[in-house]
CSV table of C-alpha atoms in Angstrom, one decimal:
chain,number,residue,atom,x,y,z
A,26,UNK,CA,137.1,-89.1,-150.3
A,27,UNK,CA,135.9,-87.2,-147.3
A,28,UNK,CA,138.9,-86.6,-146.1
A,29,UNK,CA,140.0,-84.6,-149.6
A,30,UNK,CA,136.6,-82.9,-149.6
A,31,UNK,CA,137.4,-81.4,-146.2
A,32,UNK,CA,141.2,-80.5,-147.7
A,33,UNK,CA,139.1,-78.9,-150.5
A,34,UNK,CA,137.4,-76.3,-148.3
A,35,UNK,CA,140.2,-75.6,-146.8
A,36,UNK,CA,142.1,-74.4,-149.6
A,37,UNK,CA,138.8,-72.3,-150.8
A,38,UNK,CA,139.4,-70.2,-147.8
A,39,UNK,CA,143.3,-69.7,-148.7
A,40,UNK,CA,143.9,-66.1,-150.5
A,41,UNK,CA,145.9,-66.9,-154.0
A,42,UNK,CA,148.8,-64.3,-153.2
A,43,UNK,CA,149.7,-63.6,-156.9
A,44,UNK,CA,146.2,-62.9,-157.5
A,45,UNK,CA,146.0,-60.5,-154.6
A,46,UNK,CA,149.3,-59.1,-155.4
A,47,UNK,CA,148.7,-58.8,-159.0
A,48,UNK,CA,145.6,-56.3,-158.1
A,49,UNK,CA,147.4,-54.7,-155.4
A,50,UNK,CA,150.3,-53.4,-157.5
A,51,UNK,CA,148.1,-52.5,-160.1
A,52,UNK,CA,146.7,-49.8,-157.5
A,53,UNK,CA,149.7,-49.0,-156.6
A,54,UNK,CA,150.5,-45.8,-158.7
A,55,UNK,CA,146.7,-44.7,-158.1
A,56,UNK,CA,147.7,-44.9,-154.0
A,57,UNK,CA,150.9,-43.6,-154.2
A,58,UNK,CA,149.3,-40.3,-156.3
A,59,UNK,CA,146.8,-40.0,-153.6
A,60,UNK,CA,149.2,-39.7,-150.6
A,61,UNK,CA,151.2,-37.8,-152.4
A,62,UNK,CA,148.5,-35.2,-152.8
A,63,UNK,CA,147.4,-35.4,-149.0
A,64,UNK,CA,150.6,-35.0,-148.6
A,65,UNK,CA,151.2,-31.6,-150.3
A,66,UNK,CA,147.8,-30.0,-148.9
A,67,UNK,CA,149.1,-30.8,-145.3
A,68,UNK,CA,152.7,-29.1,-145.8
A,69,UNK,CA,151.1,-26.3,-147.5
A,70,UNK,CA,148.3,-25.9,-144.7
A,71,UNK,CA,149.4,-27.0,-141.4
A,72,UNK,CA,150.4,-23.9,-139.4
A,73,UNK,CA,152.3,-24.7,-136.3
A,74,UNK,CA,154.7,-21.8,-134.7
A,75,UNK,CA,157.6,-25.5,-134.2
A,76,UNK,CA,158.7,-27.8,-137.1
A,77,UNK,CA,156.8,-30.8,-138.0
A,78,UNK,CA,158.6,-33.2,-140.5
A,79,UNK,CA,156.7,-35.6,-142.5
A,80,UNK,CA,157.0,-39.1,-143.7
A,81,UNK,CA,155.0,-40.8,-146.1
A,82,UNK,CA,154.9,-44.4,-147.6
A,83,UNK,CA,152.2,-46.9,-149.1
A,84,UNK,CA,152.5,-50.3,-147.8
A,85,UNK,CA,154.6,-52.9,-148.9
A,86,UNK,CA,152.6,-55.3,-150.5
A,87,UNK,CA,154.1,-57.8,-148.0
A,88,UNK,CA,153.0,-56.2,-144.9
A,89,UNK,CA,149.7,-55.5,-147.0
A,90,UNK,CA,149.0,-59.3,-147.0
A,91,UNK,CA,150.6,-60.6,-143.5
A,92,UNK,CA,147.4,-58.1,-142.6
A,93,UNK,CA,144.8,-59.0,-144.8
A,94,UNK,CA,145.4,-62.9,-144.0
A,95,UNK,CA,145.1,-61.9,-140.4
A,96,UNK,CA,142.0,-59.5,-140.7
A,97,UNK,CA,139.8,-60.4,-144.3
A,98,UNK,CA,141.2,-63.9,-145.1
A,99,UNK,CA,137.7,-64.6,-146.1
A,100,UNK,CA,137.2,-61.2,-148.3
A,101,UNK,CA,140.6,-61.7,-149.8
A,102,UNK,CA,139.7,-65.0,-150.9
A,103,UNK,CA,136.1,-64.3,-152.4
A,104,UNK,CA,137.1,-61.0,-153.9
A,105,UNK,CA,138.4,-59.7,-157.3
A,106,UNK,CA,138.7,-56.4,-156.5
A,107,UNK,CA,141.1,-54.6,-154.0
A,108,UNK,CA,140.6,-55.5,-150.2
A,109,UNK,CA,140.9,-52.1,-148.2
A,110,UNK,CA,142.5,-51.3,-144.9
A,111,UNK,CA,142.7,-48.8,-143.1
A,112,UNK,CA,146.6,-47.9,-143.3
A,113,UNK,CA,147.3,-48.4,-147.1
A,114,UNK,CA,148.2,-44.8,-147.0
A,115,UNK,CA,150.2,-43.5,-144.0
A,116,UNK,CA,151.6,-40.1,-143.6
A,117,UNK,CA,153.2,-39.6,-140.6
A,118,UNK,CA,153.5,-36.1,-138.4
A,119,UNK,CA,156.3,-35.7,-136.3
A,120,UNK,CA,155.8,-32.7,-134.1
A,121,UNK,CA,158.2,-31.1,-131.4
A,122,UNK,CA,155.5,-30.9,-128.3
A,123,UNK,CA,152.8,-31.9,-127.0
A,124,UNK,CA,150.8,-29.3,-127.2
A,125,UNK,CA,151.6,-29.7,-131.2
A,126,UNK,CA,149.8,-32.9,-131.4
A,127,UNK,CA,145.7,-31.4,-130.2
A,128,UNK,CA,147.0,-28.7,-132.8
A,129,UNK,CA,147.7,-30.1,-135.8
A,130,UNK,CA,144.6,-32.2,-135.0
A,131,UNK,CA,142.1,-30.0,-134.8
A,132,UNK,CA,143.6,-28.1,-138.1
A,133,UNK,CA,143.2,-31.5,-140.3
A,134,UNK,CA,140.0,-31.6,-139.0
A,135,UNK,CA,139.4,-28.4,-140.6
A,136,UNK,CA,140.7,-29.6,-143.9
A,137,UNK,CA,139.2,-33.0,-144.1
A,138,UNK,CA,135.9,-35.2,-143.8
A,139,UNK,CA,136.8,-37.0,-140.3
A,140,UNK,CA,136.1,-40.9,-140.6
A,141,UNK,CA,138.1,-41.9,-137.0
A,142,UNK,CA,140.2,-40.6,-134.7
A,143,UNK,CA,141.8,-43.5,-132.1
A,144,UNK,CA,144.3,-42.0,-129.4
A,145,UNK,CA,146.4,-45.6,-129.8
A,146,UNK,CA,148.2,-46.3,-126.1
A,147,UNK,CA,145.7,-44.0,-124.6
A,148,UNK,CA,143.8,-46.8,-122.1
A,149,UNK,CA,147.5,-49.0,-121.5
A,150,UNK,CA,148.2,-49.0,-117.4
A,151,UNK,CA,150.8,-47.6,-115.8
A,152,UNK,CA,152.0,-51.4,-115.9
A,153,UNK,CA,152.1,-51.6,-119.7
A,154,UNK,CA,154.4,-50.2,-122.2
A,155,UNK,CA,153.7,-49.3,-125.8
A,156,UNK,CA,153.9,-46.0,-127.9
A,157,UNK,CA,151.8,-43.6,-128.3
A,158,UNK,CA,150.3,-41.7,-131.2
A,159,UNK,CA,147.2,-40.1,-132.7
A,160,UNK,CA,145.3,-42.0,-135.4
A,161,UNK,CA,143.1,-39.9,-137.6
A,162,UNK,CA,141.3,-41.8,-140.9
A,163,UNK,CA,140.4,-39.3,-143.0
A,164,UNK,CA,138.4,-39.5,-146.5
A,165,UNK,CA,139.6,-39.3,-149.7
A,166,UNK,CA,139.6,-35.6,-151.0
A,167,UNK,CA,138.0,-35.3,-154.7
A,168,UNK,CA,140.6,-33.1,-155.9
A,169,UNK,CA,143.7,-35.8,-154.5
A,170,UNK,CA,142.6,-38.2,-157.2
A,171,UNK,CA,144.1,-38.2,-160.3
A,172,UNK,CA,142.5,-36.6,-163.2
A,173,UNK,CA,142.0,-39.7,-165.5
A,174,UNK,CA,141.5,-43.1,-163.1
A,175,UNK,CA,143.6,-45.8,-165.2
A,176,UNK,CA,141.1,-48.2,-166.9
A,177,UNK,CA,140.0,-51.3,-164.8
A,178,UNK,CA,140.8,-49.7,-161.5
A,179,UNK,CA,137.6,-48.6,-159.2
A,180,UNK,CA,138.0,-46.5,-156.1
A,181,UNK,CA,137.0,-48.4,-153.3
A,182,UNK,CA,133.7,-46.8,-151.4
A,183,UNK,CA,135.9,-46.9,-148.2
A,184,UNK,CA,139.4,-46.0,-149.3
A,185,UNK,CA,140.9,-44.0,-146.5
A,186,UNK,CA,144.4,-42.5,-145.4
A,187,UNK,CA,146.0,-42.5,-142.2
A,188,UNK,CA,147.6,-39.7,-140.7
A,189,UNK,CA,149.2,-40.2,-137.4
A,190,UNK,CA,150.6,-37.2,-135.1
A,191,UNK,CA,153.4,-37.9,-132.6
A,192,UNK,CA,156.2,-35.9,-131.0
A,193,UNK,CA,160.0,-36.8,-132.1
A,194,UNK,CA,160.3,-39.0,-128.9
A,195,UNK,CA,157.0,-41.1,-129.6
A,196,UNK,CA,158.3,-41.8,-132.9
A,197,UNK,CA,161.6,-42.9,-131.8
A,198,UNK,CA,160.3,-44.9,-129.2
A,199,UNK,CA,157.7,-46.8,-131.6
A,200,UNK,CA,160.6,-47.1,-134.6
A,201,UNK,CA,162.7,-48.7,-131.5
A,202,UNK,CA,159.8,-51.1,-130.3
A,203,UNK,CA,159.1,-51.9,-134.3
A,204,UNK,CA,162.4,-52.9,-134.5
A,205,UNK,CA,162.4,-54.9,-131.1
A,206,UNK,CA,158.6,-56.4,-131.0
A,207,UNK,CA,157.2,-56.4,-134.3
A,208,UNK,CA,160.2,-57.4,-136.6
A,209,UNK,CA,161.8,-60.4,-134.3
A,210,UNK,CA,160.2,-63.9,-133.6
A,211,UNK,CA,161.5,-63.1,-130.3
A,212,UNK,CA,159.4,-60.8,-127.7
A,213,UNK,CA,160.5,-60.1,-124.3
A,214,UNK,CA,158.7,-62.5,-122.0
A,215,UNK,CA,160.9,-61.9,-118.9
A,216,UNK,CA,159.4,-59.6,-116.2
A,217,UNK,CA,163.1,-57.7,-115.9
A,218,UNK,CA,163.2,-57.0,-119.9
A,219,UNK,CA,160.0,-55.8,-120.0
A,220,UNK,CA,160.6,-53.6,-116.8
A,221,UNK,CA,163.2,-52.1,-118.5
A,222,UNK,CA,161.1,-51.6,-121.6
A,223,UNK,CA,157.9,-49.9,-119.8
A,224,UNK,CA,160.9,-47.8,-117.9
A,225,UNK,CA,162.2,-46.8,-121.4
A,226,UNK,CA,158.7,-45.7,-122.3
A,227,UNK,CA,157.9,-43.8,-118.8
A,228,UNK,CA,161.1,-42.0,-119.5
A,229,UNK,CA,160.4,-40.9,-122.7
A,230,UNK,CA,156.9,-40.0,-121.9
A,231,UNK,CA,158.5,-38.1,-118.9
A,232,UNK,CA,160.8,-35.9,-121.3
A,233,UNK,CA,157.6,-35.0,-123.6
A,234,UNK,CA,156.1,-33.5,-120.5
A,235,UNK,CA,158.9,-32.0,-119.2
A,236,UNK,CA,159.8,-30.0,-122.9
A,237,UNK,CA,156.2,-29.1,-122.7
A,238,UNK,CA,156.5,-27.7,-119.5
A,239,UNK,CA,160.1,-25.6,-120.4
A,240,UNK,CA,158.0,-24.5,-123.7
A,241,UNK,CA,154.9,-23.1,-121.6
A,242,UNK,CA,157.3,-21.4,-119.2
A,243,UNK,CA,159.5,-20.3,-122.5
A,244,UNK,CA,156.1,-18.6,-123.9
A,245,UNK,CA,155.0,-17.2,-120.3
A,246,UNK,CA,158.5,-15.5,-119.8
A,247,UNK,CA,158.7,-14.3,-123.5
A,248,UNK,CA,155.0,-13.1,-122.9
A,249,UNK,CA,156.4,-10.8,-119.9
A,250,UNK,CA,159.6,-9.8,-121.3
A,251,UNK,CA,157.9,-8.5,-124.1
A,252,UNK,CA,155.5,-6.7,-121.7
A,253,UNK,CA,158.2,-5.0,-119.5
A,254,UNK,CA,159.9,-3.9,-123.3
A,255,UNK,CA,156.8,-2.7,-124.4
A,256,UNK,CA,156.7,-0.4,-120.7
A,257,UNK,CA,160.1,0.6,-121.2
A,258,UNK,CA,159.7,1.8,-124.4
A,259,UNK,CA,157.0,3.5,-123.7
A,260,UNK,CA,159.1,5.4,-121.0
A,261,UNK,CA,161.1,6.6,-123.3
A,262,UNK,CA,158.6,8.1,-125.7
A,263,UNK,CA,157.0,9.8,-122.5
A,264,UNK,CA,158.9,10.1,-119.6
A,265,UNK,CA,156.0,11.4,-117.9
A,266,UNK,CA,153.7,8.0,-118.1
A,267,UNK,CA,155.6,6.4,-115.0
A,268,UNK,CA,153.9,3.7,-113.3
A,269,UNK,CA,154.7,4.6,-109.4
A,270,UNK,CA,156.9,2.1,-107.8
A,271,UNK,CA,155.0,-0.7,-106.1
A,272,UNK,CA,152.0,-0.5,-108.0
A,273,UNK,CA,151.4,-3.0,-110.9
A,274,UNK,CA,152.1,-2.2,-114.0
A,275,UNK,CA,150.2,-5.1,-115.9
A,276,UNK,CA,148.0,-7.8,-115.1
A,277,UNK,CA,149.8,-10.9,-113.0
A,278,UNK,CA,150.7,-13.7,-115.5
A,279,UNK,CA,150.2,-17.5,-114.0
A,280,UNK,CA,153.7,-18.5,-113.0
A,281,UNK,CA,155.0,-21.9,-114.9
A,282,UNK,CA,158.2,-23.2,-113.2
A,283,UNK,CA,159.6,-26.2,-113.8
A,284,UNK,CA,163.3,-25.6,-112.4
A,285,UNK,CA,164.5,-26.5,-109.4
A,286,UNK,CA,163.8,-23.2,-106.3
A,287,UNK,CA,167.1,-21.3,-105.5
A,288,UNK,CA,168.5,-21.9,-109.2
A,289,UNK,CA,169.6,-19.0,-111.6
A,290,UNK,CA,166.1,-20.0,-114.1
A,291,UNK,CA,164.0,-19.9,-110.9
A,292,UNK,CA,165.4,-16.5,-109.7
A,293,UNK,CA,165.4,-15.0,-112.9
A,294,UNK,CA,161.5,-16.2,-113.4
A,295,UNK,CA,160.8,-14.4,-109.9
A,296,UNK,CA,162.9,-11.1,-111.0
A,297,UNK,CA,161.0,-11.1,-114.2
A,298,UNK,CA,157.6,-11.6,-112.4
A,299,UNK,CA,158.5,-8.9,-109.5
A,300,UNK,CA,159.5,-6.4,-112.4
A,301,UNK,CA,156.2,-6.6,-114.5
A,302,UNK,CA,154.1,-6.4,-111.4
A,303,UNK,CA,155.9,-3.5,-110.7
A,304,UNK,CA,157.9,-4.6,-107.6
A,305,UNK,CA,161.1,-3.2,-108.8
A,306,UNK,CA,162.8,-2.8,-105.9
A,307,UNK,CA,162.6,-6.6,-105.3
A,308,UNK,CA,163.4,-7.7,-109.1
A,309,UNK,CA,166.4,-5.4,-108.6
A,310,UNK,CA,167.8,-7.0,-105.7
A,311,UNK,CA,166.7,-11.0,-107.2
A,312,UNK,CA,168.9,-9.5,-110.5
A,313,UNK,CA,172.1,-8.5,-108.3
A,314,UNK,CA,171.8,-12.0,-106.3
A,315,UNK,CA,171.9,-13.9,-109.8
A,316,UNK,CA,175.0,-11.5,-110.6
A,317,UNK,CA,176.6,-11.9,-107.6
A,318,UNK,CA,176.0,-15.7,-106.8
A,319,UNK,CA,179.0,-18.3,-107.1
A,320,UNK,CA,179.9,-19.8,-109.0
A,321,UNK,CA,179.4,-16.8,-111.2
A,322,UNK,CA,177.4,-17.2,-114.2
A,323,UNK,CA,178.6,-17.5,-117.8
A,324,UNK,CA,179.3,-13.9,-119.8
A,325,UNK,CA,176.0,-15.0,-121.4
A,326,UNK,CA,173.9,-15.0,-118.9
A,327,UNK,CA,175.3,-12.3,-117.2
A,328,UNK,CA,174.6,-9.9,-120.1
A,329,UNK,CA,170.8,-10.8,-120.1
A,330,UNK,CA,170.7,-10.3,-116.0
A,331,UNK,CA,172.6,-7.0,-116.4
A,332,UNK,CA,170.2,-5.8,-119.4
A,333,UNK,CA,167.4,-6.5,-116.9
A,334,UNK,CA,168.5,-4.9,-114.3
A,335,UNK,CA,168.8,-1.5,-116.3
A,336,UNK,CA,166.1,-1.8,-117.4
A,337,UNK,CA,164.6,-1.8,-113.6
A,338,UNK,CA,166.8,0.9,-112.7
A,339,UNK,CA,165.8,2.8,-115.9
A,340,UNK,CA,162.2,2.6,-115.0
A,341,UNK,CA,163.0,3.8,-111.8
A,342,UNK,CA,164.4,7.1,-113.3
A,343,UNK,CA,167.9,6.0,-112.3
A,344,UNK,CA,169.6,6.6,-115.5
A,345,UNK,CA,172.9,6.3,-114.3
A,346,UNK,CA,172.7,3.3,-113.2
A,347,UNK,CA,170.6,1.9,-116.4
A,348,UNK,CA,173.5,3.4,-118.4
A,349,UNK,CA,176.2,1.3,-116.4
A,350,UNK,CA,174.0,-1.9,-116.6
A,351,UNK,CA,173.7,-1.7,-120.3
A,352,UNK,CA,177.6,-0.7,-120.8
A,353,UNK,CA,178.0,-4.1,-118.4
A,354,UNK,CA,175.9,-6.0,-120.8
A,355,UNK,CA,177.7,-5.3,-123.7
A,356,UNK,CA,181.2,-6.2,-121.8
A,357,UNK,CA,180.1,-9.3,-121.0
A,358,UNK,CA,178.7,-9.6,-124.7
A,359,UNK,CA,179.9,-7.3,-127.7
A,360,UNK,CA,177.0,-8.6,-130.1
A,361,UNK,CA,173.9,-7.8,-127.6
A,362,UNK,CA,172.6,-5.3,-130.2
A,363,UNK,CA,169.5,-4.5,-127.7
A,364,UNK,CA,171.7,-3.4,-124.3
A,365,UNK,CA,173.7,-1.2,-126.8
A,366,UNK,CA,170.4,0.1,-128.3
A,367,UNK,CA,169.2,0.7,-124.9
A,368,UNK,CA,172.2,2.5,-124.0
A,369,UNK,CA,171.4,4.8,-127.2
A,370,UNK,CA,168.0,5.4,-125.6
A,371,UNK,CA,169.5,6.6,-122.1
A,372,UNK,CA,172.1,8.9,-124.1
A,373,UNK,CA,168.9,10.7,-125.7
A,374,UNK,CA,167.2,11.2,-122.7
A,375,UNK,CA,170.7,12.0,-121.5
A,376,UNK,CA,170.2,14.7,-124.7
A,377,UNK,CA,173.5,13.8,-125.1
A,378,UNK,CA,172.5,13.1,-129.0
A,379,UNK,CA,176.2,12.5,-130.6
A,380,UNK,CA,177.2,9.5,-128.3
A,381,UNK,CA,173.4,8.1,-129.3
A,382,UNK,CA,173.6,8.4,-132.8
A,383,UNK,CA,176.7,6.7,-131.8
A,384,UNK,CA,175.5,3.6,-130.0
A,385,UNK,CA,172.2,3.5,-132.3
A,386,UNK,CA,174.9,3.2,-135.0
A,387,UNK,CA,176.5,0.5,-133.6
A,388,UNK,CA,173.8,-1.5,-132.6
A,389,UNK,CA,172.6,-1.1,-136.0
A,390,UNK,CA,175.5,-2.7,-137.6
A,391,UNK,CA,175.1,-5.6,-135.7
A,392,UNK,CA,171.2,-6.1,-136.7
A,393,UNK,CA,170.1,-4.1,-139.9
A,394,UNK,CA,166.5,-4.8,-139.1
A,395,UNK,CA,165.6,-2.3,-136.2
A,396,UNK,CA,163.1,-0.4,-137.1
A,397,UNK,CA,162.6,1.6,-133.8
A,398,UNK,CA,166.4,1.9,-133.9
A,399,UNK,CA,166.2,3.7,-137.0
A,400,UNK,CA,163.2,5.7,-135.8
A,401,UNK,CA,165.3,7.0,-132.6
A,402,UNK,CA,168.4,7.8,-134.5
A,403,UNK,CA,166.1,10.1,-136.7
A,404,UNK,CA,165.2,11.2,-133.6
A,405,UNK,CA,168.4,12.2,-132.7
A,406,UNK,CA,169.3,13.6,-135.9
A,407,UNK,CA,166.6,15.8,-135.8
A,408,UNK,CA,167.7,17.2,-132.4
A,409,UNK,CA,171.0,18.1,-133.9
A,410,UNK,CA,169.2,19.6,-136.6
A,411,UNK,CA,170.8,17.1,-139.3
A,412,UNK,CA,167.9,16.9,-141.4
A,413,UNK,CA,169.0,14.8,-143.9
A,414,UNK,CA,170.0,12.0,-141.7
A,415,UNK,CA,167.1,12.2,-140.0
A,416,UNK,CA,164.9,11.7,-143.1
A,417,UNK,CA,166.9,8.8,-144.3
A,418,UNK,CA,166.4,6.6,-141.0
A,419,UNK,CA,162.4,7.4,-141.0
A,420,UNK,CA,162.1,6.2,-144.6
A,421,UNK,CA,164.4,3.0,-143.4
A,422,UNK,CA,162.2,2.6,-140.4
A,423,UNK,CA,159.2,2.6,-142.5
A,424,UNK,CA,160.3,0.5,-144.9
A,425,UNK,CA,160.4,-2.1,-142.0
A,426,UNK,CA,157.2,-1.8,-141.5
A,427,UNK,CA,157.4,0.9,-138.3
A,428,UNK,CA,153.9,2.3,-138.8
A,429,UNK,CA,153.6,4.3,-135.2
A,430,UNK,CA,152.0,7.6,-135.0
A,431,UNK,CA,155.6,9.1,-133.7
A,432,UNK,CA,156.6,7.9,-137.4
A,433,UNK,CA,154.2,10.0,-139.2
A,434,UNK,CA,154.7,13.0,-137.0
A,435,UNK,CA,158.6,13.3,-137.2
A,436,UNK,CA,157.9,12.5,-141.1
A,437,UNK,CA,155.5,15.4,-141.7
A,438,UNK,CA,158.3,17.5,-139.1
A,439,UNK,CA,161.3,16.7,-141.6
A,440,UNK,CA,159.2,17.8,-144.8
A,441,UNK,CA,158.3,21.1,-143.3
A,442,UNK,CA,161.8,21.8,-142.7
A,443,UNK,CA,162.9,20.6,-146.8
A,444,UNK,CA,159.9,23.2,-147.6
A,445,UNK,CA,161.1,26.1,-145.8
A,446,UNK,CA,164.4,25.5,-147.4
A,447,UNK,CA,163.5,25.8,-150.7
């Protein structure tokens, strides 16, 4: 009799699965329109300047109670009500970078009341090996309920969702390790299997860092470039704003390099940086080394160097030479709409205005959305006193959102002229 007393109590602390599972299904719909929701606000709010793809699911009732027997086995079996955990709701953020992830953090934060943010894999050793990802528990917006609660159902006090943030490579590795760990009875107990696992996972965390690193030096470069285009541009509005050689023309940017010294990325990063500082003569000779290095570069790349360079010479006054570096860059690459714009540029100051309107044409048929190449083929056609033409490509110009004071001016210039005419 004792014996079946103490079998007694232990059933008592046994969760009655259909009971559990009949409650949890009948939240299911409720869940599901609740992720759904969190879902949607995220998507329409989350601003990142990279894609971030999305996944969403509420869990499986079996995986629901493997974790409830493991975690509230006590609860599960005392309660008539739903048992709540954490990761009911999981929507999942799959960024490109690293830098993505303190991003799109700090924006849901923004969004949402904050219950807990765990950086899972964050305190493993160097030893260890395990993904890693961003937790954040967030609270149950008001307006992600439904409108009418079906009848029985009561929201639990502490009914969260779970978003998670990872890069593409930390979701493939934990897919992979779900697939190798968590789904098999078998785990790798052997130190050379699970060598070869923590090396999997240094070498994927060793990729995230190195994309990060291309992407800072991607945004640093572009951050120059755009510089130096601005400068050049500038020289052509007014020839007579020329920084002097060898003096800086904007403040030094903090180098990034992650390529190897002596290879075409790393000289064309020190050409880039000598030409913004103003050391022209030196970004001119780094440019000719690239183009004359063997093996030679690809067409590609040498149209880019050869745009450069003109640029460099074109700065330096030497027109002649920017004109034969931009004719260069189109050889080596028909559909570089810029070095052909650029050519149109040198042609003006050239004032030979014909074989301009010529290559402004031409560039324009290859990109229809230049705006300041509309603006200097009005330019142009101004000069040749085709009125008209000139009106056209300022209204085009504007209309693509070219807003510059030059604009208004040649605007207000072609109206004068329609006046006197009538």
């Amino acid at each position: 009799m004792e014996l079946e007393n103490k079998t007694d109590d232990i059933y008592k602390d046994i969760p009655a699965k259909t009971a559990i599972k009949n409650i949890y299904d009948s939240y299911g719909p409720l869940l599901d329109h609740i992720m759904k929701s969190i879902k949607a606000k995220l998507v329409d709010n989350i601003k990142l300047s990279s894609e971030v793809t999305y996944k969403a699911r509420v869990k499986s009732f079996n995986s629901y109670y493997k974790k409830v027997l493991r975690q509230h086995p006590k609860e599960a079996a005392e309660s008539k009500g739903l048992v709540c955990l954490t990761d009911m709701m999981g929507i999942r953020m799959i960024c490109t970078f690293l830098e993505d992830i303190k991003e799109v953090q700090e924006q849901i934060s923004s969004m949402f009341d904050i219950k807990e943010v765990e950086i899972k894999g964050a305190n493993q050793s160097f030893r260890e090996f395990g993904y890693e990802s961003v937790h954040v528990l967030i609270a149950i917006p008001e307006d992600c309920f439904p409108k009418e609660i079906p009848e029985g159902l009561t929201i639990p006090k502490d009914l969260v969702c779970e978003i998670q943030i990872r890069t593409i490579l930390q979701d493939a590795w934990a897919e992979v390790e779900h697939e190798l760990i968590y789904k098999t009875e078998f785990t790798p107990f052997d130190m050379p299997l699970r060598r070869k696992l923590a090396s999997m996972n240094a070498s994927l965390s060793l990729a995230d860092i190195i994309f990060q690193e291309i992407r800072d030096y991607q945004k640093k470069l572009q951050t120059e470039m755009n510089m130096r285009r601005r400068s050049f541009y500038e020289m052509a509005d007014d020839l007579t704003e020329v920084a002097p050689s060898g003096k800086t023309i904007t403040d030094s940017i903090e180098r990034v390099n992650p390529y190897v010294r002596g290879t075409i990325d790393d000289m064309l990063l020190q050409a880039i940086h000598a030409h913004n500082a103003g050391d022209l003569s030196n970004a001119i000779l780094i440019y000719t080394q690239i183009i004359e290095s063997k093996p030679a570069p690809n067409n590609i790349v040498l149209s880019v160097i050869y745009k450069h360079r003109g640029m460099a010479y074109f700065t330096q006054n030497d027109y002649d030479n920017a004109l034969n570096d931009f004719k260069c860059s189109v050889d080596c690459d028909p559909k570089s709409f810029r070095s052909i714009y650029y050519e149109g540029i040198v042609y003006s100051i050239k004032k030979d205005y014909e074989k301009a309107i010529e290559r402004f044409t031409t560039s324009l048929s290859i990109n229809e959305y230049q705006s300041h190449t509309f603006y200097r083929r009005a330019l142009a056609y101004y000069e040749l006193n085709q009125y008209e033409n000139a009106m056209n490509d300022v209204v085009a110009a504007q209309k693509l959102g070219l807003e510059e004071e030059g604009v208004k001016q040649l605007h207000s210039k072609l109206m004068e002229k329609f006046d006197m005419k009538m």
